[in-house]
Amino acid sequence: MKVSLSWLREYVDLPAVTAHEIAEKLTAAGLKLESVISYGHDIKNVVVGEVLSIETLEGFKKPIRHCQVEVGEAAPREIVCGATNFEAGDRVPVALPGAVLPGGFEIASRKTYGRLSDGMICSEAELGVAESSPGILVLPGDTPIGADVVELLGLRDDVIELEITPDIGYALSIRGVAREAAAAFDSAFIDPADVSPPVTSGPAYPASIADPSACDRFVLREIRGFDPSASSPLWMRARLSRAGMRPVSLAVDVTNYVMLELGQPLHAFDAARLTGEIVVRRAEPGETLETLDHVVRKLHPDDILITDGSGVISMAGTMGGLHTEISDASTDIVIEAAHFSASGIARMSRRHNLVSEASKRFERGVDRELPLYASWRAARLLAELGGGTIQPGVTHAEVEVEPLRVTIPSGYPGRVAGTVYDRETVIHRLEQVGCAVEGAADETGGTGGTAADGIAAKLTVVGDDMLVVTPPSWRPDLTDPNDLAEEVIRLEGYENLPSILPAAPAGAGLTESQRLRRRVGRSLAAAGYVETLSYPFSGERDFDNLQLPADDARRLAVRLANPLSEDEPLMRTTLLPGLLKTLVRNVGRGFGDVALFEAGLVYRPSPDAPAVAPVLGVDRRPSPEELASIESALPAQPLRVGVVLAGEFEPSGWWGKGREADWADAVEAARVVAAEAGVTLDVRADRHEPWHPGRCAALYAGDVLVGHAGELHPRVVEAYGLPPRTCAMELELTRLEQSPVGRPQAPAISGYPVASQDVALIVDAATPVAPVEAALREGAGELLESIRLFDVYAGAQVGEGKKSLAYSLRFRAADRTLTVEETTAARDAAVALATERTGARLRGA
């Protein structure tokens, strides 16, 4: 909303402050400042002149005229001008030599087209009044010669541009902003809607409301004998331009001007093109309308329309129809002002992708009481400026609406703010937003509002503490005590609120699940991974890129009703797409060695879950059956941890060549996570998309599958544009939390020395390492402290199709020093069990 300061000062008695000071006050009241724009402050030495004579110069491609202009000096000035819309005797603005026009454009005497041009005759655009103009600005004939044009036309002005949030639609008008400025400066407010329409009987043009849910007030006034050639006055065109609207014609400009001034959108119909009674209704199947932008629109059954005997003539509150448009021949005009359904206009505007200044105001809520006053204000302007005659009578179709009443304790705003507001302050601030106080005039000094306010908010004192408030008609956003408390707090000043830290609630601190998640994050960060956060959305393309089979459970996903992107309309069922896209983005920006992790929820709906969750009312507590129906529609939301890594995991440097990340690093990341949960993972070979079939590990906690890790399939790498041999791990932390690990115990520390035995076993090349190690661990018995695989060899010395696994076994007893015989026996028992289970044999045996 662009607010002209000169316009604003007409309705609020502002002190001698700058535009920036006014903007600061409005910002403090909750109206966000976008910018402050100054007009006309750089213009100087522009005066009124009278054209004495005009000589048309011949021999040029365009009309060139040499003018003698009287500017109140000793002699007329010679000025060359290319415009042709003025004649001798007209009075025009003249920029004298040395003058400065908007944008720092300086005027000087110069010779052009063979003649001396000692100044410049100015148009509206050159004076900064409009963006463009068809010719020279011709002033009224009684304008004093030599008068300062800037002062005469009020060209110096400041415009404050405000960002208006959806909850304060009343501020999309000079009236609304003036009310806020009056409260901010504690100044008198003059309501521009405080006009007195004549009390007349009988309707103007006939009209009715067929659908009360679409419109609850519809007003028509009629003007006859309007001069279609009459132009809008300069002051009106200037204010419209500075408010960001293009002047069109007097009839259109008046409706736009009143809309900006009062916040009530209006529409003007050519009365000669209307047929029969006007009816406000919803659209019928198959109806269309060619709107003012020359687009034929197919109407929806929920669209709110204005119709007559010929059919649809306007999309209510959004855009009029082309058939009833005001033209250059329109002499009889019907002015329409109404109060339409805010939600209905908002849906219609979005449905047709048609946003207008009117729809922006209607969907935010306009003052229901304004149509009578705004239509009279517009009719008077049309009659005064266009020479028309206002016809007696007014059409006023209305549906009764019960006003909302809100009960609030007088101390409630103070409790919300954490401070104390006395009862008189609360009543005073509510008056400033439009409240009329009944029953407390002695304490508050009377009422706050005007006759034009219609349903002003009525404040009645109940007992000693309770206040019953009927919000004002221009504030449909005030619906409960919190809204009223906010008004009191913001008018008292947010900057005056005390800075008090909230008291910490009593409790046991973080849950065990929260502690585990934090430990996992810290441990992965310590291992060299960087945490990332991704949007929890995905698309069918991600499932294809991950090479998931058609029957994979991860393809069953929750679809969003209103997705941020049509490419990602689903809730994620795996963390990998977000991590892989982040990795690609980092690699594309020159970071080739990347190790990322993310912890977050995935959403896994049940195959038999209902497609849509039931929507319950808020008037009562849901029944157990209703709660169960909601629960059944919700997807399972397990917590998962994922990592991806590419490039060097151990960096190169002066110490030597680094080490490329491989599948073992992904498996180790899973072990790091599991260790924080007190779980030892069992790693088994597996085939599971999107991992490489020969380099994929299934991760088990006991008999429970908790995740997978390994190197990604080459097709997945190609689909996402990943570096070669990218690795990943995904593990379900929720299942680790549920593992029965019991209370953690500190390990016993023996004071006796360790005894080491190495053993090399030859097994088939296809034999996994895990069962061999498990057999050795079990066969070695209680004396085994640890086991470590330190070498894998395949070559001619072990035979074709075989491999050698070399293990280091560490033995220790808690109560004695072990003998060679004891450790050898334990080693032999371990080898024997490995031979029995896996067919292993000692190398060299």
CSV table of N, CA, C and O in Angstrom, one decimal, residues 197-253:
chain,number,residue,atom,x,y,z
A,197,PRO,N,-25.2,10.4,3.6
A,197,PRO,CA,-26.1,10.2,2.4
A,197,PRO,C,-27.5,10.6,2.7
A,197,PRO,O,-28.0,10.6,3.8
A,198,PRO,N,-28.2,11.2,1.7
A,198,PRO,CA,-29.5,11.6,1.9
A,198,PRO,C,-30.4,10.5,2.3
A,198,PRO,O,-30.3,9.4,1.8
A,199,VAL,N,-31.4,10.8,3.1
A,199,VAL,CA,-32.4,9.8,3.5
A,199,VAL,C,-33.4,9.8,2.4
A,199,VAL,O,-34.2,10.7,2.3
A,200,THR,N,-33.4,8.8,1.6
A,200,THR,CA,-34.4,8.7,0.5
A,200,THR,C,-35.1,7.4,0.6
A,200,THR,O,-34.7,6.4,1.1
A,201,SER,N,-36.3,7.4,0.0
A,201,SER,CA,-37.1,6.1,0.0
A,201,SER,C,-37.1,5.6,-1.5
A,201,SER,O,-37.0,6.4,-2.4
A,202,GLY,N,-37.2,4.3,-1.6
A,202,GLY,CA,-37.3,3.7,-2.9
A,202,GLY,C,-35.9,3.3,-3.4
A,202,GLY,O,-34.9,4.0,-3.1
A,203,PRO,N,-35.8,2.3,-4.2
A,203,PRO,CA,-34.6,1.8,-4.7
A,203,PRO,C,-34.1,2.6,-6.0
A,203,PRO,O,-34.9,3.4,-6.5
A,204,ALA,N,-32.9,2.5,-6.3
A,204,ALA,CA,-32.4,3.0,-7.6
A,204,ALA,C,-32.6,1.9,-8.6
A,204,ALA,O,-33.7,1.5,-8.8
A,205,TYR,N,-31.5,1.4,-9.2
A,205,TYR,CA,-31.6,0.3,-10.1
A,205,TYR,C,-32.0,-1.0,-9.4
A,205,TYR,O,-31.4,-1.2,-8.3
A,206,PRO,N,-32.9,-1.8,-9.8
A,206,PRO,CA,-33.4,-3.0,-9.0
A,206,PRO,C,-32.3,-4.0,-8.9
A,206,PRO,O,-31.5,-4.3,-9.9
A,207,ALA,N,-32.2,-4.6,-7.7
A,207,ALA,CA,-31.2,-5.7,-7.5
A,207,ALA,C,-31.6,-6.5,-6.3
A,207,ALA,O,-32.4,-6.1,-5.5
A,208,SER,N,-31.1,-7.7,-6.2
A,208,SER,CA,-31.4,-8.7,-5.1
A,208,SER,C,-30.2,-9.6,-4.9
A,208,SER,O,-29.3,-9.7,-5.8
A,209,ILE,N,-30.2,-10.3,-3.8
A,209,ILE,CA,-29.1,-11.2,-3.4
A,209,ILE,C,-29.8,-12.6,-3.4
A,209,ILE,O,-30.7,-12.9,-2.6
A,210,ALA,N,-29.3,-13.5,-4.3
A,210,ALA,CA,-29.8,-14.8,-4.4
A,210,ALA,C,-29.1,-15.8,-3.5
A,210,ALA,O,-29.7,-16.8,-3.2
A,211,ASP,N,-27.9,-15.5,-3.2
A,211,ASP,CA,-27.1,-16.5,-2.4
A,211,ASP,C,-26.5,-15.7,-1.2
A,211,ASP,O,-25.5,-15.0,-1.3
A,212,PRO,N,-27.1,-15.8,0.0
A,212,PRO,CA,-26.6,-15.0,1.2
A,212,PRO,C,-25.2,-15.4,1.6
A,212,PRO,O,-24.5,-14.6,2.2
A,213,SER,N,-24.8,-16.6,1.2
A,213,SER,CA,-23.4,-17.0,1.6
A,213,SER,C,-22.3,-16.3,0.7
A,213,SER,O,-21.2,-16.3,1.1
A,214,ALA,N,-22.8,-15.8,-0.4
A,214,ALA,CA,-21.8,-15.1,-1.3
A,214,ALA,C,-21.8,-13.6,-1.0
A,214,ALA,O,-20.7,-13.0,-1.2
A,215,CYS,N,-22.9,-13.0,-0.6
A,215,CYS,CA,-22.9,-11.6,-0.4
A,215,CYS,C,-24.0,-11.3,0.6
A,215,CYS,O,-25.1,-11.8,0.6
A,216,ASP,N,-23.6,-10.4,1.6
A,216,ASP,CA,-24.6,-10.0,2.6
A,216,ASP,C,-25.0,-8.6,2.5
A,216,ASP,O,-25.9,-8.1,3.3
A,217,ARG,N,-24.5,-7.8,1.6
A,217,ARG,CA,-24.9,-6.4,1.4
A,217,ARG,C,-24.5,-6.0,0.0
A,217,ARG,O,-23.4,-6.2,-0.5
A,218,PHE,N,-25.5,-5.4,-0.7
A,218,PHE,CA,-25.3,-5.0,-2.1
A,218,PHE,C,-26.1,-3.6,-2.3
A,218,PHE,O,-27.3,-3.5,-2.1
A,219,VAL,N,-25.3,-2.6,-2.7
A,219,VAL,CA,-25.8,-1.2,-2.8
A,219,VAL,C,-25.6,-0.7,-4.2
A,219,VAL,O,-24.5,-0.9,-4.8
A,220,LEU,N,-26.6,-0.1,-4.8
A,220,LEU,CA,-26.5,0.5,-6.1
A,220,LEU,C,-27.0,2.0,-6.0
A,220,LEU,O,-28.0,2.3,-5.4
A,221,ARG,N,-26.3,2.9,-6.7
A,221,ARG,CA,-26.7,4.2,-6.9
A,221,ARG,C,-26.6,4.6,-8.4
A,221,ARG,O,-25.7,4.0,-9.1
A,222,GLU,N,-27.4,5.5,-8.9
A,222,GLU,CA,-27.4,5.8,-10.3
A,222,GLU,C,-27.1,7.3,-10.6
A,222,GLU,O,-27.7,8.1,-9.9
A,223,ILE,N,-26.3,7.5,-11.6
A,223,ILE,CA,-26.0,8.9,-12.0
A,223,ILE,C,-26.3,9.0,-13.5
A,223,ILE,O,-25.9,8.2,-14.3
A,224,ARG,N,-27.1,10.1,-13.8
A,224,ARG,CA,-27.5,10.3,-15.2
A,224,ARG,C,-26.9,11.6,-15.7
A,224,ARG,O,-26.7,12.5,-14.9
A,225,GLY,N,-26.8,11.7,-17.0
A,225,GLY,CA,-26.3,12.9,-17.6
A,225,GLY,C,-24.8,13.2,-17.4
A,225,GLY,O,-24.3,14.3,-17.5
A,226,PHE,N,-24.1,12.1,-17.2
A,226,PHE,CA,-22.6,12.2,-17.0
A,226,PHE,C,-21.9,12.5,-18.3
A,226,PHE,O,-22.3,12.0,-19.4
A,227,ASP,N,-20.9,13.4,-18.2
A,227,ASP,CA,-20.2,13.8,-19.4
A,227,ASP,C,-19.0,12.9,-19.6
A,227,ASP,O,-18.0,12.9,-18.8
A,228,PRO,N,-19.1,12.0,-20.6
A,228,PRO,CA,-18.0,11.0,-20.7
A,228,PRO,C,-16.7,11.6,-21.2
A,228,PRO,O,-15.6,11.0,-21.1
A,229,SER,N,-16.7,12.9,-21.7
A,229,SER,CA,-15.5,13.5,-22.1
A,229,SER,C,-14.7,14.2,-21.0
A,229,SER,O,-13.6,14.7,-21.1
A,230,ALA,N,-15.4,14.3,-19.8
A,230,ALA,CA,-14.8,15.0,-18.6
A,230,ALA,C,-13.6,14.2,-18.2
A,230,ALA,O,-13.6,13.0,-18.1
A,231,SER,N,-12.5,14.9,-17.9
A,231,SER,CA,-11.3,14.3,-17.5
A,231,SER,C,-11.1,14.4,-16.0
A,231,SER,O,-11.6,15.3,-15.3
A,232,SER,N,-10.3,13.5,-15.4
A,232,SER,CA,-10.0,13.5,-14.0
A,232,SER,C,-9.1,14.7,-13.7
A,232,SER,O,-8.2,15.1,-14.4
A,233,PRO,N,-9.4,15.4,-12.5
A,233,PRO,CA,-8.5,16.5,-12.2
A,233,PRO,C,-7.1,16.1,-11.9
A,233,PRO,O,-6.9,14.9,-11.6
A,234,LEU,N,-6.2,17.1,-12.0
A,234,LEU,CA,-4.8,16.7,-11.8
A,234,LEU,C,-4.5,16.2,-10.4
A,234,LEU,O,-3.7,15.2,-10.3
A,235,TRP,N,-5.1,16.7,-9.4
A,235,TRP,CA,-4.9,16.2,-8.0
A,235,TRP,C,-5.2,14.7,-7.9
A,235,TRP,O,-4.6,14.0,-7.2
A,236,MET,N,-6.3,14.3,-8.6
A,236,MET,CA,-6.8,12.9,-8.5
A,236,MET,C,-5.8,12.0,-9.3
A,236,MET,O,-5.4,11.0,-8.8
A,237,ARG,N,-5.4,12.5,-10.5
A,237,ARG,CA,-4.5,11.7,-11.3
A,237,ARG,C,-3.1,11.5,-10.6
A,237,ARG,O,-2.5,10.5,-10.6
A,238,ALA,N,-2.7,12.6,-9.9
A,238,ALA,CA,-1.4,12.5,-9.2
A,238,ALA,C,-1.5,11.6,-8.0
A,238,ALA,O,-0.6,10.8,-7.8
A,239,ARG,N,-2.6,11.6,-7.3
A,239,ARG,CA,-2.7,10.7,-6.1
A,239,ARG,C,-2.8,9.2,-6.6
A,239,ARG,O,-2.2,8.3,-6.0
A,240,LEU,N,-3.5,9.0,-7.7
A,240,LEU,CA,-3.6,7.6,-8.2
A,240,LEU,C,-2.3,7.1,-8.7
A,240,LEU,O,-1.9,6.0,-8.4
A,241,SER,N,-1.6,8.0,-9.4
A,241,SER,CA,-0.2,7.6,-9.9
A,241,SER,C,0.7,7.2,-8.8
A,241,SER,O,1.5,6.3,-8.8
A,242,ARG,N,0.7,8.1,-7.7
A,242,ARG,CA,1.6,7.9,-6.6
A,242,ARG,C,1.2,6.7,-5.8
A,242,ARG,O,2.0,6.2,-5.0
A,243,ALA,N,0.0,6.3,-5.9
A,243,ALA,CA,-0.5,5.1,-5.2
A,243,ALA,C,-0.3,3.8,-6.0
A,243,ALA,O,-0.6,2.7,-5.6
A,244,GLY,N,0.3,4.0,-7.2
A,244,GLY,CA,0.6,2.8,-8.0
A,244,GLY,C,-0.4,2.4,-9.0
A,244,GLY,O,-0.4,1.4,-9.6
A,245,MET,N,-1.5,3.3,-9.3
A,245,MET,CA,-2.5,3.0,-10.2
A,245,MET,C,-2.5,4.0,-11.4
A,245,MET,O,-2.2,5.2,-11.2
A,246,ARG,N,-2.8,3.4,-12.5
A,246,ARG,CA,-2.8,4.2,-13.8
A,246,ARG,C,-4.1,4.9,-14.0
A,246,ARG,O,-5.2,4.3,-14.0
A,247,PRO,N,-4.1,6.3,-14.1
A,247,PRO,CA,-5.4,6.9,-14.4
A,247,PRO,C,-5.9,6.5,-15.8
A,247,PRO,O,-5.2,6.3,-16.7
A,248,VAL,N,-7.2,6.3,-15.9
A,248,VAL,CA,-7.8,5.7,-17.1
A,248,VAL,C,-8.9,6.7,-17.6
A,248,VAL,O,-8.7,7.2,-18.7
A,249,SER,N,-9.9,6.9,-16.9
A,249,SER,CA,-11.0,7.9,-17.3
A,249,SER,C,-11.6,8.3,-16.0
A,249,SER,O,-11.4,7.7,-14.9
A,250,LEU,N,-12.5,9.3,-16.0
A,250,LEU,CA,-13.0,9.9,-14.8
A,250,LEU,C,-13.8,8.9,-14.0
A,250,LEU,O,-13.7,8.7,-12.8
A,251,ALA,N,-14.7,8.1,-14.7
A,251,ALA,CA,-15.5,7.1,-14.0
A,251,ALA,C,-14.7,6.1,-13.3
A,251,ALA,O,-14.9,5.7,-12.2
A,252,VAL,N,-13.7,5.6,-14.0
A,252,VAL,CA,-12.8,4.5,-13.5
A,252,VAL,C,-11.9,5.1,-12.4
A,252,VAL,O,-11.7,4.5,-11.3
A,253,ASP,N,-11.4,6.3,-12.6
A,253,ASP,CA,-10.5,6.9,-11.6
A,253,ASP,C,-11.3,7.2,-10.3
A,253,ASP,O,-10.7,7.1,-9.2
